[in-house]
PDB file of C-alpha atoms in Angstrom:
ATOM      1  CA  MET U   5       0.000   0.000   0.000  1.00 47.00           C
ATOM      2  CA  LYS U   6       2.848   2.373   0.818  1.00 51.00           C
ATOM      3  CA  ARG U   7       4.207   2.250  -2.709  1.00 52.00           C
ATOM      4  CA  PHE U   8       0.784   3.025  -4.194  1.00 49.00           C
ATOM      5  CA  LEU U   9       0.347   6.160  -2.108  1.00 47.00           C
ATOM      6  CA  PRO U  10       2.930   8.213  -4.075  1.00 48.00           C
ATOM      7  CA  LEU U  11       1.380   7.024  -7.347  1.00 45.00           C
ATOM      8  CA  LEU U  12      -2.065   7.957  -6.121  1.00 44.00           C
ATOM      9  CA  LEU U  13      -0.810  11.360  -5.013  1.00 44.00           C
ATOM     10  CA  VAL U  14       0.851  12.008  -8.391  1.00 46.00           C
ATOM     11  CA  ALA U  15      -2.306  10.923 -10.216  1.00 45.00           C
ATOM     12  CA  PHE U  16      -4.442  13.215  -8.072  1.00 45.00           C
ATOM     13  CA  LEU U  17      -2.153  16.217  -8.438  1.00 45.00           C
ATOM     14  CA  SER U  18      -1.858  15.781 -12.192  1.00 43.00           C
ATOM     15  CA  GLN U  19      -5.612  16.198 -12.637  1.00 43.00           C
ATOM     16  CA  PRO U  20      -6.661  19.711 -13.610  1.00 43.00           C
ATOM     17  CA  LEU U  21      -8.729  21.465 -11.013  1.00 47.00           C
ATOM     18  CA  ALA U  22     -12.361  21.659 -11.998  1.00 50.00           C
ATOM     19  CA  ALA U  23     -13.231  25.174 -12.970  1.00 52.00           C
ATOM     20  CA  ALA U  24     -16.625  26.494 -12.010  1.00 51.00           C
ATOM     21  CA  PRO U  25     -19.005  26.550 -14.943  1.00 56.00           C
ATOM     22  CA  PRO U  26     -20.389  29.812 -16.275  1.00 55.00           C
ATOM     23  CA  SER U  27     -23.540  30.932 -14.480  1.00 51.00           C
ATOM     24  CA  GLU U  28     -25.724  30.024 -17.486  1.00 55.00           C
ATOM     25  CA  GLU U  29     -24.767  26.355 -16.957  1.00 81.00           C
ATOM     26  CA  ILE U  30     -25.767  26.347 -13.289  1.00 88.00           C
ATOM     27  CA  ASN U  31     -28.990  24.486 -12.494  1.00 93.00           C
ATOM     28  CA  LEU U  32     -30.683  26.575  -9.816  1.00 94.00           C
ATOM     29  CA  ASP U  33     -33.539  24.068  -9.653  1.00 93.00           C
ATOM     30  CA  ILE U  34     -31.340  21.211  -8.469  1.00 92.00           C
ATOM     31  CA  GLY U  35     -33.407  19.027  -6.150  1.00 91.00           C
ATOM     32  CA  THR U  36     -31.058  17.968  -3.386  1.00 92.00           C
ATOM     33  CA  PRO U  37     -32.612  17.705   0.101  1.00 94.00           C
ATOM     34  CA  PRO U  38     -30.729  20.749   1.495  1.00 94.00           C
ATOM     35  CA  VAL U  39     -31.871  22.901  -1.448  1.00 95.00           C
ATOM     36  CA  ILE U  40     -35.474  21.743  -1.059  1.00 95.00           C
ATOM     37  CA  MET U  41     -35.451  22.491   2.682  1.00 96.00           C
ATOM     38  CA  VAL U  42     -34.041  25.994   2.272  1.00 97.00           C
ATOM     39  CA  LYS U  43     -36.410  26.826  -0.599  1.00 97.00           C
ATOM     40  CA  HIS U  44     -39.328  25.718   1.576  1.00 97.00           C
ATOM     41  CA  THR U  45     -38.178  27.983   4.412  1.00 97.00           C
ATOM     42  CA  LEU U  46     -37.768  30.937   2.035  1.00 97.00           C
ATOM     43  CA  ALA U  47     -41.221  30.337   0.531  1.00 97.00           C
ATOM     44  CA  GLN U  48     -42.853  30.319   3.967  1.00 97.00           C
ATOM     45  CA  ARG U  49     -41.384  33.740   4.736  1.00 97.00           C
ATOM     46  CA  SER U  50     -42.116  35.368   1.374  1.00 96.00           C
ATOM     47  CA  SER U  51     -45.594  36.713   2.192  1.00 95.00           C
ATOM     48  CA  ARG U  52     -44.220  38.554   5.219  1.00 96.00           C
ATOM     49  CA  LEU U  53     -41.475  40.077   3.073  1.00 97.00           C
ATOM     50  CA  VAL U  54     -43.990  41.218   0.449  1.00 97.00           C
ATOM     51  CA  TYR U  55     -45.717  43.273   3.151  1.00 96.00           C
ATOM     52  CA  PHE U  56     -42.539  45.391   3.376  1.00 98.00           C
ATOM     53  CA  LEU U  57     -41.418  45.093  -0.262  1.00 98.00           C
ATOM     54  CA  ASP U  58     -44.628  46.596  -1.674  1.00 97.00           C
ATOM     55  CA  PRO U  59     -44.260  49.981   0.088  1.00 97.00           C
ATOM     56  CA  GLY U  60     -40.491  50.060  -0.554  1.00 97.00           C
ATOM     57  CA  ILE U  61     -39.347  49.665   3.024  1.00 98.00           C
ATOM     58  CA  ILE U  62     -37.017  46.832   2.039  1.00 98.00           C
ATOM     59  CA  GLY U  63     -35.455  45.906  -1.280  1.00 98.00           C
ATOM     60  CA  LEU U  64     -33.024  43.603  -3.026  1.00 98.00           C
ATOM     61  CA  GLY U  65     -29.402  44.562  -2.454  1.00 98.00           C
ATOM     62  CA  TYR U  66     -26.843  44.320  -5.243  1.00 97.00           C
ATOM     63  CA  ASP U  67     -25.438  41.242  -3.483  1.00 97.00           C
ATOM     64  CA  GLY U  68     -28.774  39.414  -3.566  1.00 97.00           C
ATOM     65  CA  MET U  69     -29.522  40.021   0.083  1.00 98.00           C
ATOM     66  CA  ILE U  70     -32.611  41.785   1.423  1.00 99.00           C
ATOM     67  CA  LYS U  71     -31.774  45.225   2.800  1.00 98.00           C
ATOM     68  CA  LEU U  72     -33.590  47.926   4.712  1.00 98.00           C
ATOM     69  CA  ARG U  73     -34.177  50.779   2.284  1.00 98.00           C
ATOM     70  CA  ASP U  74     -36.501  53.259   4.006  1.00 96.00           C
ATOM     71  CA  ALA U  75     -37.178  52.975   7.720  1.00 96.00           C
ATOM     72  CA  SER U  76     -38.702  56.453   8.015  1.00 96.00           C
ATOM     73  CA  ARG U  77     -42.293  55.146   7.931  1.00 93.00           C
ATOM     74  CA  LEU U  78     -41.777  52.482  10.570  1.00 96.00           C
ATOM     75  CA  ASN U  79     -42.429  52.659  14.277  1.00 97.00           C
ATOM     76  CA  LEU U  80     -40.136  50.768  16.640  1.00 97.00           C
ATOM     77  CA  PRO U  81     -42.094  47.475  16.724  1.00 97.00           C
ATOM     78  CA  GLN U  82     -42.326  47.444  12.911  1.00 97.00           C
ATOM     79  CA  LEU U  83     -38.611  48.181  12.622  1.00 97.00           C
ATOM     80  CA  GLN U  84     -37.894  45.239  14.922  1.00 98.00           C
ATOM     81  CA  ILE U  85     -40.103  42.970  12.797  1.00 97.00           C
ATOM     82  CA  VAL U  86     -38.317  44.057   9.617  1.00 98.00           C
ATOM     83  CA  GLY U  87     -34.931  43.566  11.249  1.00 98.00           C
ATOM     84  CA  LYS U  88     -35.872  40.070  12.368  1.00 98.00           C
ATOM     85  CA  LEU U  89     -37.177  39.176   8.896  1.00 98.00           C
ATOM     86  CA  ILE U  90     -33.957  40.383   7.275  1.00 98.00           C
ATOM     87  CA  ASP U  91     -31.877  38.541   9.890  1.00 98.00           C
ATOM     88  CA  GLN U  92     -33.745  35.322   9.047  1.00 98.00           C
ATOM     89  CA  GLU U  93     -33.932  35.782   5.274  1.00 98.00           C
ATOM     90  CA  ASN U  94     -30.341  36.603   4.389  1.00 98.00           C
ATOM     91  CA  PRO U  95     -28.661  33.604   6.065  1.00 98.00           C
ATOM     92  CA  ASP U  96     -31.219  31.378   4.341  1.00 98.00           C
ATOM     93  CA  ARG U  97     -30.414  32.994   0.994  1.00 98.00           C
ATOM     94  CA  ASN U  98     -26.724  32.273   1.597  1.00 98.00           C
ATOM     95  CA  SER U  99     -27.598  28.720   2.651  1.00 97.00           C
ATOM     96  CA  LEU U 100     -29.497  28.237  -0.602  1.00 97.00           C
ATOM     97  CA  ILE U 101     -26.510  29.408  -2.623  1.00 97.00           C
ATOM     98  CA  TYR U 102     -24.146  27.126  -0.686  1.00 97.00           C
ATOM     99  CA  ALA U 103     -26.522  24.142  -1.005  1.00 96.00           C
ATOM    100  CA  ILE U 104     -26.839  24.612  -4.769  1.00 96.00           C
ATOM    101  CA  ALA U 105     -23.054  24.918  -5.074  1.00 96.00           C
ATOM    102  CA  GLU U 106     -22.599  21.707  -3.080  1.00 95.00           C
ATOM    103  CA  GLY U 107     -25.155  20.022  -5.330  1.00 93.00           C
ATOM    104  CA  HIS U 108     -22.985  20.966  -8.295  1.00 92.00           C
ATOM    105  CA  GLY U 109     -19.880  19.482  -6.736  1.00 91.00           C
ATOM    106  CA  GLY U 110     -18.464  21.891  -4.189  1.00 92.00           C
ATOM    107  CA  GLN U 111     -17.892  25.409  -2.998  1.00 92.00           C
ATOM    108  CA  GLN U 112     -15.800  26.283  -6.068  1.00 95.00           C
ATOM    109  CA  TYR U 113     -19.187  26.669  -7.801  1.00 95.00           C
ATOM    110  CA  GLU U 114     -20.413  29.247  -5.272  1.00 96.00           C
ATOM    111  CA  PRO U 115     -19.498  32.404  -7.267  1.00 96.00           C
ATOM    112  CA  ALA U 116     -21.283  31.129 -10.387  1.00 96.00           C
ATOM    113  CA  VAL U 117     -24.290  29.981  -8.345  1.00 96.00           C
ATOM    114  CA  ARG U 118     -24.444  33.337  -6.532  1.00 96.00           C
ATOM    115  CA  ALA U 119     -24.358  35.294  -9.806  1.00 96.00           C
ATOM    116  CA  ALA U 120     -27.058  33.129 -11.371  1.00 96.00           C
ATOM    117  CA  GLN U 121     -29.257  33.261  -8.265  1.00 97.00           C
ATOM    118  CA  ILE U 122     -28.990  37.052  -7.994  1.00 97.00           C
ATOM    119  CA  GLU U 123     -30.144  37.339 -11.606  1.00 96.00           C
ATOM    120  CA  ARG U 124     -33.064  35.024 -10.855  1.00 96.00           C
ATOM    121  CA  TRP U 125     -34.065  37.044  -7.793  1.00 97.00           C
ATOM    122  CA  LYS U 126     -33.931  40.252  -9.830  1.00 97.00           C
ATOM    123  CA  ALA U 127     -36.108  38.678 -12.522  1.00 97.00           C
ATOM    124  CA  GLN U 128     -38.594  37.443  -9.905  1.00 96.00           C
ATOM    125  CA  PHE U 129     -38.880  40.853  -8.283  1.00 96.00           C
ATOM    126  CA  HIS U 130     -42.191  42.556  -9.026  1.00 97.00           C
ATOM    127  CA  SER U 131     -42.535  45.832 -10.848  1.00 97.00           C
ATOM    128  CA  GLY U 132     -42.307  48.687  -8.356  1.00 97.00           C
ATOM    129  CA  TRP U 133     -40.053  46.875  -5.900  1.00 98.00           C
ATOM    130  CA  TRP U 134     -36.676  48.423  -5.157  1.00 98.00           C
ATOM    131  CA  ILE U 135     -33.333  47.056  -6.344  1.00 98.00           C
ATOM    132  CA  GLU U 136     -29.910  48.376  -5.329  1.00 98.00           C
ATOM    133  CA  ASP U 137     -27.133  48.737  -7.892  1.00 96.00           C
ATOM    134  CA  GLU U 138     -23.434  48.165  -7.200  1.00 95.00           C
ATOM    135  CA  GLN U 139     -22.925  51.854  -6.355  1.00 97.00           C
ATOM    136  CA  GLY U 140     -25.564  51.684  -3.603  1.00 95.00           C
ATOM    137  CA  ASN U 141     -28.245  53.575  -5.549  1.00 97.00           C
ATOM    138  CA  TRP U 142     -31.825  52.331  -5.305  1.00 98.00           C
ATOM    139  CA  SER U 143     -34.248  52.234  -8.218  1.00 98.00           C
ATOM    140  CA  LYS U 144     -37.709  50.815  -8.726  1.00 97.00           C
ATOM    141  CA  LYS U 145     -37.967  47.836 -11.009  1.00 96.00           C
ATOM    142  CA  PRO U 146     -39.928  48.970 -14.073  1.00 94.00           C
TER     143      PRO U 146
END
């Protein structure tokens, strides 16, 4: 066995590292159990998010995370509710991205999965909801 170990090591190291596929080749609908669980959790929370997305209190950040956009119309209890929703939503969004990347073969796929998922979230956003650009400027989705 000891003499096969160096051969195995050489064979492993001579393999090219798998490059992450372009985001258009990523299957965001992969059906692994972790992905299904996280999607279910996100779906259960969506109606509560819509309550704050419709008036523009929260929006989609450039990084795909939900962000507080305009807290001026909120009283303290409402602000706490929004903060709790955001604190629950964003880790689940990251978990979804990580689970999809793992379903594709590992964390090297995470950047491509994240880019593809952000584009999907932008496309799924309703007209009139707010989206942040990379410079931090907010605009309503037409």
